[in-house]
Amino acid sequence: MCSSDLQVRLAVYPGSFDPVTNGHIDILEKTCKIFDKIIVAVVHNVSKQALFTLDERVTLIEESTKHLDNIEVECFSGLLANYLRTKDACAIIRGLRTVADFEYEMHMAMINKRLIPEVDTIFIMSDSRNIFVSSSIIKEAALLGGDVSELVPEVVRLKLETKRREMKQE
Ligand code: COA
C-alpha cells in the first residue's frame, strides 16, 4: 500500500548533498508545499570523493531546513527503489537545472520506474539563480578562498571555512 492511500503523500529527495546548497534548499522549499512529508535521503555515492561525512551532511541539511516543518533527513545505502519501498513513498523528487541534466535524469527516472512502478519521479525546475550551482563547484570555490555566501546556507559556509582552515594546516 502506498502512503497516498492513507492521504500522507511522502516523497523522497535523494542525493549526495556534499554539501547541501541553496539549489537544493530551493527545490525543498517548492516541494514541501506539494507533499505532506519529504525525506531528504543522503547517499554515499561510491563514484564521488566526499568532503563531508554522512553525519556532517545530515546535520548541515537539518540545520538548513529548520524553517520547513515537514522535512526529515536520513542516510541510505543500496538501491533507491528498495529504500522507497521501506518508506512507502509515492514520489522521488529531482531538480532540473539546465537541459544538460535532462538526459541523465530521464534515464534514472526510467530505471526507477521499472524497479518500482508505483513511484513516479517529479521534476522541479531550479530557480535561475541556482542553475550553475553544484556541490563540487561550491567546494572548489570555497576551499580556494572564494566567497560562496550567496550560494549556500550560512551553516554550510561556516563549515566549508573550517574545512579550508584545517586543510591549510595539514
Ligand atoms: N541545485 C544545485 N545543485 C544541484 C541541484 C540543484 N537543484 N540538483 C543537483 N545538484 C548537483 C548536486 O550538488 C551534485 O553536485 P556534484 O556532482 O558536484 O556533487 C550534482 O548536481 C548531482 O546531484 P545528484 O544527482 O543529486 O547527486 P548524486 O549523483 O550524488 O545522487 C542519486 C544521485 C543518489 C539519486 C543516485 O545515485 C541514486 O539513486 N543512488 C542509489 C543507487 C540507485 O538506486 N541507483 C539507480 C538505479 S541503478
Short mmCIF file of C-alpha atoms and ligand atoms in Angstrom, two decimals:
data_model
loop_
_atom_site.label_atom_id
_atom_site.label_comp_id
_atom_site.label_asym_id
_atom_site.label_seq_id
_atom_site.Cartn_x
_atom_site.Cartn_y
_atom_site.Cartn_z
CA MET A 1 0.00 0.00 0.00
CA CYS A 2 1.39 3.42 -0.92
CA SER A 3 1.28 6.17 1.67
CA SER A 4 -1.01 8.12 -0.71
CA ASP A 5 -3.76 5.59 0.21
CA LEU A 6 -3.55 6.96 3.76
CA GLN A 7 -3.63 10.53 2.44
CA VAL A 8 0.00 11.01 3.52
CA ARG A 9 1.94 11.99 0.44
CA LEU A 10 5.53 11.13 1.28
CA ALA A 11 8.28 11.95 -1.20
CA VAL A 12 11.99 11.19 -1.10
CA TYR A 13 14.64 13.66 -2.29
CA PRO A 14 17.81 11.59 -2.81
CA GLY A 15 21.34 12.83 -3.45
CA SER A 16 24.83 13.02 -2.06
CA PHE A 17 24.42 16.59 -0.73
CA ASP A 18 28.16 17.06 -0.24
CA PRO A 19 27.29 19.71 0.85
CA VAL A 20 23.69 20.92 0.60
CA THR A 21 23.46 24.17 -1.41
CA ASN A 22 20.87 26.89 -1.93
CA GLY A 23 19.94 25.00 -5.10
CA HIS A 24 18.79 22.01 -3.03
CA ILE A 25 17.03 24.26 -0.49
CA ASP A 26 15.15 25.95 -3.34
CA ILE A 27 13.86 22.56 -4.53
CA LEU A 28 12.81 21.65 -0.97
CA GLU A 29 11.04 24.97 -0.39
CA LYS A 30 8.99 24.39 -3.54
CA THR A 31 8.19 20.71 -2.98
CA CYS A 32 7.37 20.88 0.73
CA LYS A 33 4.19 22.71 -0.33
CA ILE A 34 3.21 19.81 -2.60
CA PHE A 35 3.89 16.84 -0.31
CA ASP A 36 2.85 16.13 3.29
CA LYS A 37 6.31 14.92 4.18
CA ILE A 38 9.69 14.86 2.44
CA ILE A 39 12.60 12.68 3.42
CA VAL A 40 15.94 14.03 2.26
CA ALA A 41 17.87 10.79 1.69
CA VAL A 42 21.64 11.24 1.84
CA VAL A 43 23.52 8.56 -0.04
CA HIS A 44 27.17 7.60 -0.09
CA ASN A 45 27.94 7.78 -3.81
CA VAL A 46 30.91 5.44 -4.33
CA SER A 47 31.92 7.21 -7.53
CA LYS A 48 32.44 10.52 -5.70
CA GLN A 49 35.16 11.55 -3.25
CA ALA A 50 33.26 13.15 -0.36
CA LEU A 51 34.46 16.16 1.61
CA PHE A 52 31.89 15.79 4.40
CA THR A 53 30.99 12.63 6.33
CA LEU A 54 27.42 11.36 6.04
CA ASP A 55 26.72 12.58 9.60
CA GLU A 56 28.06 16.05 8.77
CA ARG A 57 25.90 16.22 5.64
CA VAL A 58 22.78 15.17 7.57
CA THR A 59 23.43 17.80 10.26
CA LEU A 60 24.01 20.54 7.66
CA ILE A 61 20.72 19.71 5.92
CA GLU A 62 18.82 19.57 9.23
CA GLU A 63 20.18 22.98 10.24
CA SER A 64 19.49 24.47 6.80
CA THR A 65 15.86 23.30 6.71
CA LYS A 66 14.74 24.37 10.19
CA HIS A 67 12.29 26.80 8.57
CA LEU A 68 10.49 23.90 6.84
CA ASP A 69 8.41 21.75 9.18
CA ASN A 70 7.72 18.68 7.04
CA ILE A 71 11.31 17.68 6.22
CA GLU A 72 13.21 14.73 7.68
CA VAL A 73 16.79 13.78 6.88
CA GLU A 74 18.14 10.22 6.75
CA CYS A 75 21.04 8.28 5.22
CA PHE A 76 20.52 5.33 2.95
CA SER A 77 22.66 2.84 1.08
CA GLY A 78 21.91 0.37 -1.66
CA LEU A 79 19.15 0.63 -4.22
CA LEU A 80 16.93 3.71 -4.09
CA ALA A 81 13.90 1.63 -5.14
CA ASN A 82 14.28 -0.61 -2.06
CA TYR A 83 14.59 2.40 0.22
CA LEU A 84 11.42 3.94 -1.31
CA ARG A 85 9.56 0.71 -0.60
CA THR A 86 10.59 0.70 3.08
CA LYS A 87 9.36 4.30 3.39
CA ASP A 88 6.12 3.70 1.49
CA ALA A 89 6.97 6.73 -0.64
CA CYS A 90 4.85 7.80 -3.59
CA ALA A 91 7.37 10.07 -5.36
CA ILE A 92 11.04 10.80 -5.97
CA ILE A 93 11.94 14.49 -6.16
CA ARG A 94 14.65 15.64 -8.55
CA GLY A 95 15.71 19.15 -9.51
CA LEU A 96 16.47 20.15 -13.09
CA ARG A 97 18.95 22.96 -13.60
CA THR A 98 19.63 23.00 -17.33
CA VAL A 99 18.89 20.79 -20.31
CA ALA A 100 22.22 19.08 -19.55
CA ASP A 101 20.60 17.43 -16.51
CA PHE A 102 17.71 16.08 -18.54
CA GLU A 103 19.18 13.00 -20.24
CA TYR A 104 20.75 11.60 -17.06
CA GLU A 105 17.61 12.31 -15.06
CA MET A 106 15.39 10.72 -17.69
CA HIS A 107 17.43 7.50 -17.57
CA MET A 108 17.34 7.48 -13.76
CA ALA A 109 13.58 8.06 -13.77
CA MET A 110 13.08 5.23 -16.27
CA ILE A 111 15.14 2.66 -14.35
CA ASN A 112 13.47 3.64 -11.09
CA LYS A 113 10.03 3.36 -12.72
CA ARG A 114 10.96 -0.12 -13.90
CA LEU A 115 12.21 -1.10 -10.43
CA ILE A 116 9.29 0.40 -8.50
CA PRO A 117 6.36 1.15 -10.85
CA GLU A 118 4.12 2.67 -8.17
CA VAL A 119 6.54 5.56 -7.60
CA ASP A 120 6.90 8.46 -10.04
CA THR A 121 9.77 10.91 -10.35
CA ILE A 122 8.70 14.54 -10.02
CA PHE A 123 11.00 17.12 -11.64
CA ILE A 124 11.18 20.67 -10.33
CA MET A 125 12.87 23.47 -12.26
CA SER A 126 15.65 25.18 -10.35
CA ASP A 127 15.46 28.88 -9.77
CA SER A 128 17.55 30.72 -12.39
CA ARG A 129 19.86 31.96 -9.60
CA ASN A 130 20.97 28.38 -8.95
CA ILE A 131 21.30 26.81 -12.38
CA PHE A 132 25.13 26.91 -12.34
CA VAL A 133 25.41 25.69 -8.73
CA SER A 134 26.71 22.23 -7.91
CA SER A 135 28.24 20.87 -4.73
CA SER A 136 31.62 20.32 -6.47
CA ILE A 137 31.85 23.84 -7.83
CA ILE A 138 30.97 25.26 -4.40
CA LYS A 139 33.60 23.09 -2.67
CA GLU A 140 36.27 24.10 -5.16
CA ALA A 141 35.49 27.81 -4.89
CA ALA A 142 35.20 27.78 -1.09
CA LEU A 143 38.34 25.72 -0.46
CA LEU A 144 40.30 28.13 -2.66
CA GLY A 145 39.04 31.07 -0.60
CA GLY A 146 36.15 32.21 -2.80
CA ASP A 147 33.03 33.86 -1.36
CA VAL A 148 30.14 31.38 -1.62
CA SER A 149 27.89 33.13 0.88
CA GLU A 150 25.10 33.70 -1.67
CA LEU A 151 25.16 30.09 -2.84
CA VAL A 152 24.95 28.05 0.37
CA PRO A 153 23.19 28.31 3.75
CA GLU A 154 25.27 30.13 6.38
CA VAL A 155 25.96 26.91 8.37
CA VAL A 156 27.43 25.36 5.24
CA ARG A 157 29.58 28.42 4.53
CA LEU A 158 30.99 28.25 8.07
CA LYS A 159 31.68 24.50 7.82
CA LEU A 160 33.44 24.99 4.47
CA GLU A 161 35.55 27.73 6.05
CA THR A 162 36.52 25.33 8.88
CA LYS A 163 37.49 22.66 6.33
CA ARG A 164 39.56 25.21 4.41
CA ARG A 165 41.48 26.17 7.56
CA GLU A 166 42.03 22.51 8.51
CA MET A 167 43.34 21.69 5.04
CA LYS A 168 45.72 24.68 5.09
CA GLN A 169 47.23 23.40 8.35
CA GLU A 170 47.87 19.88 7.01
N1 COA B 1 20.74 22.82 -7.31
C1 COA B 1 22.07 22.81 -7.24
N2 COA B 1 22.81 21.71 -7.44
C2 COA B 1 22.17 20.57 -7.70
C3 COA B 1 20.78 20.51 -7.77
C4 COA B 1 20.06 21.70 -7.56
N3 COA B 1 18.73 21.74 -7.61
N4 COA B 1 20.42 19.24 -8.07
C5 COA B 1 21.56 18.55 -8.15
N5 COA B 1 22.61 19.35 -7.94
C6 COA B 1 24.02 18.97 -8.02
C7 COA B 1 24.49 18.22 -6.81
O1 COA B 1 25.02 19.09 -5.83
C8 COA B 1 25.56 17.34 -7.40
O2 COA B 1 26.77 18.04 -7.49
P1 COA B 1 28.16 17.25 -7.56
O3 COA B 1 28.10 16.30 -8.72
O4 COA B 1 29.11 18.34 -7.74
O5 COA B 1 28.27 16.52 -6.24
C9 COA B 1 25.08 17.07 -8.83
O6 COA B 1 24.17 18.09 -9.11
C10 COA B 1 24.41 15.74 -8.98
O7 COA B 1 23.37 15.67 -8.00
P2 COA B 1 22.59 14.39 -7.61
O8 COA B 1 22.24 13.67 -8.87
O9 COA B 1 21.51 14.69 -6.67
O10 COA B 1 23.65 13.65 -6.77
P3 COA B 1 24.14 12.27 -6.90
O11 COA B 1 24.59 11.96 -8.27
O12 COA B 1 25.13 12.19 -5.86
O13 COA B 1 22.82 11.40 -6.49
C11 COA B 1 21.33 9.51 -6.63
C12 COA B 1 22.20 10.53 -7.35
C13 COA B 1 21.58 9.43 -5.17
C14 COA B 1 19.89 9.92 -6.83
C15 COA B 1 21.58 8.17 -7.32
O14 COA B 1 22.97 7.94 -7.38
C16 COA B 1 20.93 7.00 -6.59
O15 COA B 1 19.74 6.86 -6.60
N6 COA B 1 21.75 6.13 -5.99
C17 COA B 1 21.31 4.93 -5.31
C18 COA B 1 21.54 3.67 -6.17
C19 COA B 1 20.45 3.53 -7.19
O16 COA B 1 19.33 3.20 -6.86
N7 COA B 1 20.78 3.85 -8.45
C20 COA B 1 19.80 3.98 -9.52
C21 COA B 1 19.30 2.70 -10.08
S1 COA B 1 20.56 1.57 -10.61
#
